[in-house]
């Protein structure tokens, strides 16, 4: 019977080791922002659920729909950041714009919003701007290194 056992050797002797290391560095190079994907997704989830959490579904129907759509959009951005980071982190600035829109939306979309609704959207918007700036800064740093 033939000896089919595989011995583990050092990869340094592999003929394509430099190419494999370069490819590994390219694949992992843009993933410095991985820690931000989760909070961005959670922010989108909270934004979508906030009308029911804060119970303003009857007093502000347009803001309910608005926050649901914005929460889904933020969640989709987070999933895009996770699935295709090299293409999606350019949208970090758009995420900042969504945050600014969330801050001003209660007065534009809503109808005489109360303080709780306004504070909720300001917090969501400020966190979106902050996370967007962090994503954009980290993405810019990772592209200048490669």
PDB file of C-alpha atoms in Angstrom:
ATOM      1  CA  UNK A   1       0.000   0.000   0.000  1.00  0.00           C
ATOM      2  CA  UNK A   2       1.282   3.476  -0.859  1.00  0.00           C
ATOM      3  CA  UNK A   3       2.202   5.959   1.800  1.00  0.00           C
ATOM      4  CA  UNK A   4      -0.320   8.793   1.370  1.00  0.00           C
ATOM      5  CA  UNK A   5       0.363  10.631   4.589  1.00  0.00           C
ATOM      6  CA  UNK A   6       1.004  14.311   4.133  1.00  0.00           C
ATOM      7  CA  UNK A   7       3.841  15.949   5.917  1.00  0.00           C
ATOM      8  CA  UNK A   8       3.516  19.554   6.915  1.00  0.00           C
ATOM      9  CA  UNK A   9       6.318  21.606   5.536  1.00  0.00           C
ATOM     10  CA  UNK A  10       7.308  25.184   5.888  1.00  0.00           C
ATOM     11  CA  UNK A  11       5.487  27.470   3.437  1.00  0.00           C
ATOM     12  CA  UNK A  12       8.674  29.469   2.922  1.00  0.00           C
ATOM     13  CA  UNK A  13       9.811  26.830   0.448  1.00  0.00           C
ATOM     14  CA  UNK A  14       6.657  27.180  -1.670  1.00  0.00           C
ATOM     15  CA  UNK A  15       7.431  28.686  -5.111  1.00  0.00           C
ATOM     16  CA  UNK A  16       4.558  31.199  -4.950  1.00  0.00           C
ATOM     17  CA  UNK A  17       5.038  32.353  -1.374  1.00  0.00           C
ATOM     18  CA  UNK A  18       5.640  36.024  -2.227  1.00  0.00           C
ATOM     19  CA  UNK A  19       2.534  36.178  -4.426  1.00  0.00           C
ATOM     20  CA  UNK A  20       0.432  34.487  -1.725  1.00  0.00           C
ATOM     21  CA  UNK A  21       1.652  36.959   0.918  1.00  0.00           C
ATOM     22  CA  UNK A  22       0.887  39.914  -1.371  1.00  0.00           C
ATOM     23  CA  UNK A  23      -2.617  38.585  -2.036  1.00  0.00           C
ATOM     24  CA  UNK A  24      -3.185  38.016   1.682  1.00  0.00           C
ATOM     25  CA  UNK A  25      -2.095  41.597   2.443  1.00  0.00           C
ATOM     26  CA  UNK A  26      -4.399  42.974  -0.279  1.00  0.00           C
ATOM     27  CA  UNK A  27      -7.394  41.027   1.002  1.00  0.00           C
ATOM     28  CA  UNK A  28      -6.908  42.046   4.610  1.00  0.00           C
ATOM     29  CA  UNK A  29      -5.650  45.558   3.914  1.00  0.00           C
ATOM     30  CA  UNK A  30      -9.053  47.255   3.776  1.00  0.00           C
ATOM     31  CA  UNK A  31     -10.532  45.508   6.751  1.00  0.00           C
ATOM     32  CA  UNK A  32      -9.327  47.960   9.377  1.00  0.00           C
ATOM     33  CA  UNK A  33     -12.881  49.192   9.771  1.00  0.00           C
ATOM     34  CA  UNK A  34     -14.352  45.820  10.683  1.00  0.00           C
ATOM     35  CA  UNK A  35     -15.041  46.965  14.225  1.00  0.00           C
ATOM     36  CA  UNK A  36     -17.316  49.702  12.886  1.00  0.00           C
ATOM     37  CA  UNK A  37     -19.574  47.425  10.826  1.00  0.00           C
ATOM     38  CA  UNK A  38     -21.438  46.103  13.877  1.00  0.00           C
ATOM     39  CA  UNK A  39     -22.229  49.476  15.460  1.00  0.00           C
ATOM     40  CA  UNK A  40     -23.380  50.846  12.085  1.00  0.00           C
ATOM     41  CA  UNK A  41     -25.745  47.886  11.665  1.00  0.00           C
ATOM     42  CA  UNK A  42     -27.053  48.254  15.229  1.00  0.00           C
ATOM     43  CA  UNK A  43     -27.634  51.961  14.649  1.00  0.00           C
ATOM     44  CA  UNK A  44     -29.684  51.132  11.545  1.00  0.00           C
ATOM     45  CA  UNK A  45     -31.643  48.509  13.466  1.00  0.00           C
ATOM     46  CA  UNK A  46     -32.393  50.966  16.263  1.00  0.00           C
ATOM     47  CA  UNK A  47     -33.324  53.702  13.798  1.00  0.00           C
ATOM     48  CA  UNK A  48     -35.819  51.393  12.088  1.00  0.00           C
ATOM     49  CA  UNK A  49     -37.336  50.256  15.397  1.00  0.00           C
ATOM     50  CA  UNK A  50     -37.215  53.604  17.236  1.00  0.00           C
ATOM     51  CA  UNK A  51     -40.783  54.714  16.422  1.00  0.00           C
ATOM     52  CA  UNK A  52     -42.116  51.639  18.200  1.00  0.00           C
ATOM     53  CA  UNK A  53     -39.581  51.819  21.015  1.00  0.00           C
ATOM     54  CA  UNK A  54     -40.429  55.463  21.780  1.00  0.00           C
ATOM     55  CA  UNK A  55     -44.155  55.027  20.926  1.00  0.00           C
ATOM     56  CA  UNK A  56     -44.626  57.853  18.459  1.00  0.00           C
ATOM     57  CA  UNK A  57     -46.328  55.751  15.809  1.00  0.00           C
ATOM     58  CA  UNK A  58     -49.683  57.517  16.205  1.00  0.00           C
ATOM     59  CA  UNK A  59     -48.432  61.076  16.755  1.00  0.00           C
ATOM     60  CA  UNK A  60     -45.880  61.172  13.910  1.00  0.00           C
ATOM     61  CA  UNK A  61     -46.883  58.748  11.107  1.00  0.00           C
ATOM     62  CA  UNK A  62     -44.615  60.372   8.475  1.00  0.00           C
ATOM     63  CA  UNK A  63     -41.589  60.066  10.803  1.00  0.00           C
ATOM     64  CA  UNK A  64     -42.407  56.417  11.458  1.00  0.00           C
ATOM     65  CA  UNK A  65     -42.096  55.632   7.763  1.00  0.00           C
ATOM     66  CA  UNK A  66     -39.071  57.908   7.455  1.00  0.00           C
ATOM     67  CA  UNK A  67     -37.148  56.303  10.321  1.00  0.00           C
ATOM     68  CA  UNK A  68     -38.046  52.810   9.122  1.00  0.00           C
ATOM     69  CA  UNK A  69     -36.703  53.550   5.625  1.00  0.00           C
ATOM     70  CA  UNK A  70     -33.608  55.333   6.960  1.00  0.00           C
ATOM     71  CA  UNK A  71     -32.908  52.471   9.373  1.00  0.00           C
ATOM     72  CA  UNK A  72     -33.113  49.955   6.545  1.00  0.00           C
ATOM     73  CA  UNK A  73     -30.795  52.130   4.430  1.00  0.00           C
ATOM     74  CA  UNK A  74     -28.244  52.369   7.254  1.00  0.00           C
ATOM     75  CA  UNK A  75     -28.465  48.613   7.827  1.00  0.00           C
ATOM     76  CA  UNK A  76     -27.898  47.959   4.126  1.00  0.00           C
ATOM     77  CA  UNK A  77     -24.862  50.247   4.175  1.00  0.00           C
ATOM     78  CA  UNK A  78     -23.489  48.255   7.110  1.00  0.00           C
ATOM     79  CA  UNK A  79     -24.024  44.989   5.249  1.00  0.00           C
ATOM     80  CA  UNK A  80     -22.311  46.486   2.212  1.00  0.00           C
ATOM     81  CA  UNK A  81     -19.395  47.597   4.412  1.00  0.00           C
ATOM     82  CA  UNK A  82     -19.092  44.003   5.574  1.00  0.00           C
ATOM     83  CA  UNK A  83     -19.549  42.206   2.248  1.00  0.00           C
ATOM     84  CA  UNK A  84     -17.614  44.493  -0.123  1.00  0.00           C
ATOM     85  CA  UNK A  85     -15.514  46.877   1.947  1.00  0.00           C
ATOM     86  CA  UNK A  86     -13.152  47.912  -0.826  1.00  0.00           C
ATOM     87  CA  UNK A  87     -16.102  49.260  -2.840  1.00  0.00           C
ATOM     88  CA  UNK A  88     -18.396  50.442  -0.068  1.00  0.00           C
ATOM     89  CA  UNK A  89     -16.184  52.485   2.216  1.00  0.00           C
ATOM     90  CA  UNK A  90     -16.289  55.276  -0.342  1.00  0.00           C
ATOM     91  CA  UNK A  91     -19.927  55.668   0.735  1.00  0.00           C
ATOM     92  CA  UNK A  92     -18.851  56.629   4.249  1.00  0.00           C
ATOM     93  CA  UNK A  93     -19.401  60.251   3.308  1.00  0.00           C
ATOM     94  CA  UNK A  94     -22.919  59.417   2.174  1.00  0.00           C
ATOM     95  CA  UNK A  95     -23.442  57.849   5.583  1.00  0.00           C
ATOM     96  CA  UNK A  96     -22.432  61.202   7.123  1.00  0.00           C
ATOM     97  CA  UNK A  97     -25.002  62.906   4.900  1.00  0.00           C
ATOM     98  CA  UNK A  98     -27.667  60.471   6.133  1.00  0.00           C
ATOM     99  CA  UNK A  99     -26.724  61.449   9.665  1.00  0.00           C
ATOM    100  CA  UNK A 100     -27.129  65.167   8.941  1.00  0.00           C
ATOM    101  CA  UNK A 101     -30.484  64.431   7.322  1.00  0.00           C
ATOM    102  CA  UNK A 102     -31.590  62.466  10.406  1.00  0.00           C
ATOM    103  CA  UNK A 103     -30.811  65.493  12.572  1.00  0.00           C
ATOM    104  CA  UNK A 104     -32.973  67.907  10.549  1.00  0.00           C
ATOM    105  CA  UNK A 105     -35.690  65.427   9.482  1.00  0.00           C
ATOM    106  CA  UNK A 106     -38.054  65.841  12.470  1.00  0.00           C
ATOM    107  CA  UNK A 107     -38.787  69.441  11.441  1.00  0.00           C
ATOM    108  CA  UNK A 108     -38.993  68.705   7.707  1.00  0.00           C
ATOM    109  CA  UNK A 109     -40.787  65.358   7.686  1.00  0.00           C
ATOM    110  CA  UNK A 110     -42.571  65.525  11.034  1.00  0.00           C
ATOM    111  CA  UNK A 111     -45.541  67.580  12.143  1.00  0.00           C
ATOM    112  CA  UNK A 112     -44.677  69.551  15.316  1.00  0.00           C
ATOM    113  CA  UNK A 113     -42.477  66.806  16.789  1.00  0.00           C
ATOM    114  CA  UNK A 114     -42.138  66.623  20.559  1.00  0.00           C
ATOM    115  CA  UNK A 115     -38.816  66.749  22.399  1.00  0.00           C
ATOM    116  CA  UNK A 116     -38.428  62.952  22.604  1.00  0.00           C
ATOM    117  CA  UNK A 117     -38.693  62.505  18.847  1.00  0.00           C
ATOM    118  CA  UNK A 118     -36.295  65.381  18.190  1.00  0.00           C
ATOM    119  CA  UNK A 119     -33.705  64.143  20.704  1.00  0.00           C
ATOM    120  CA  UNK A 120     -33.978  60.595  19.343  1.00  0.00           C
ATOM    121  CA  UNK A 121     -33.286  61.700  15.775  1.00  0.00           C
ATOM    122  CA  UNK A 122     -30.495  64.056  16.841  1.00  0.00           C
ATOM    123  CA  UNK A 123     -28.754  61.206  18.694  1.00  0.00           C
ATOM    124  CA  UNK A 124     -29.191  58.810  15.761  1.00  0.00           C
ATOM    125  CA  UNK A 125     -27.949  61.477  13.331  1.00  0.00           C
ATOM    126  CA  UNK A 126     -24.955  62.438  15.473  1.00  0.00           C
ATOM    127  CA  UNK A 127     -23.943  58.782  15.839  1.00  0.00           C
ATOM    128  CA  UNK A 128     -24.316  58.293  12.083  1.00  0.00           C
ATOM    129  CA  UNK A 129     -22.100  61.309  11.370  1.00  0.00           C
ATOM    130  CA  UNK A 130     -19.521  60.142  13.911  1.00  0.00           C
ATOM    131  CA  UNK A 131     -19.456  56.559  12.621  1.00  0.00           C
ATOM    132  CA  UNK A 132     -19.367  57.812   9.015  1.00  0.00           C
ATOM    133  CA  UNK A 133     -16.367  60.011   9.785  1.00  0.00           C
ATOM    134  CA  UNK A 134     -14.623  57.123  11.538  1.00  0.00           C
ATOM    135  CA  UNK A 135     -15.300  54.817   8.567  1.00  0.00           C
ATOM    136  CA  UNK A 136     -14.109  57.429   6.075  1.00  0.00           C
ATOM    137  CA  UNK A 137     -10.968  58.206   8.072  1.00  0.00           C
ATOM    138  CA  UNK A 138     -10.042  54.578   8.578  1.00  0.00           C
ATOM    139  CA  UNK A 139     -10.735  53.747   4.933  1.00  0.00           C
ATOM    140  CA  UNK A 140      -8.559  56.657   3.810  1.00  0.00           C
ATOM    141  CA  UNK A 141      -5.749  55.506   6.077  1.00  0.00           C
ATOM    142  CA  UNK A 142      -5.936  51.937   4.828  1.00  0.00           C
ATOM    143  CA  UNK A 143      -5.858  53.024   1.161  1.00  0.00           C
ATOM    144  CA  UNK A 144      -2.828  55.266   1.679  1.00  0.00           C
ATOM    145  CA  UNK A 145      -0.919  52.373   3.235  1.00  0.00           C
ATOM    146  CA  UNK A 146      -1.468  50.022   0.305  1.00  0.00           C
TER     147      UNK A 146
END
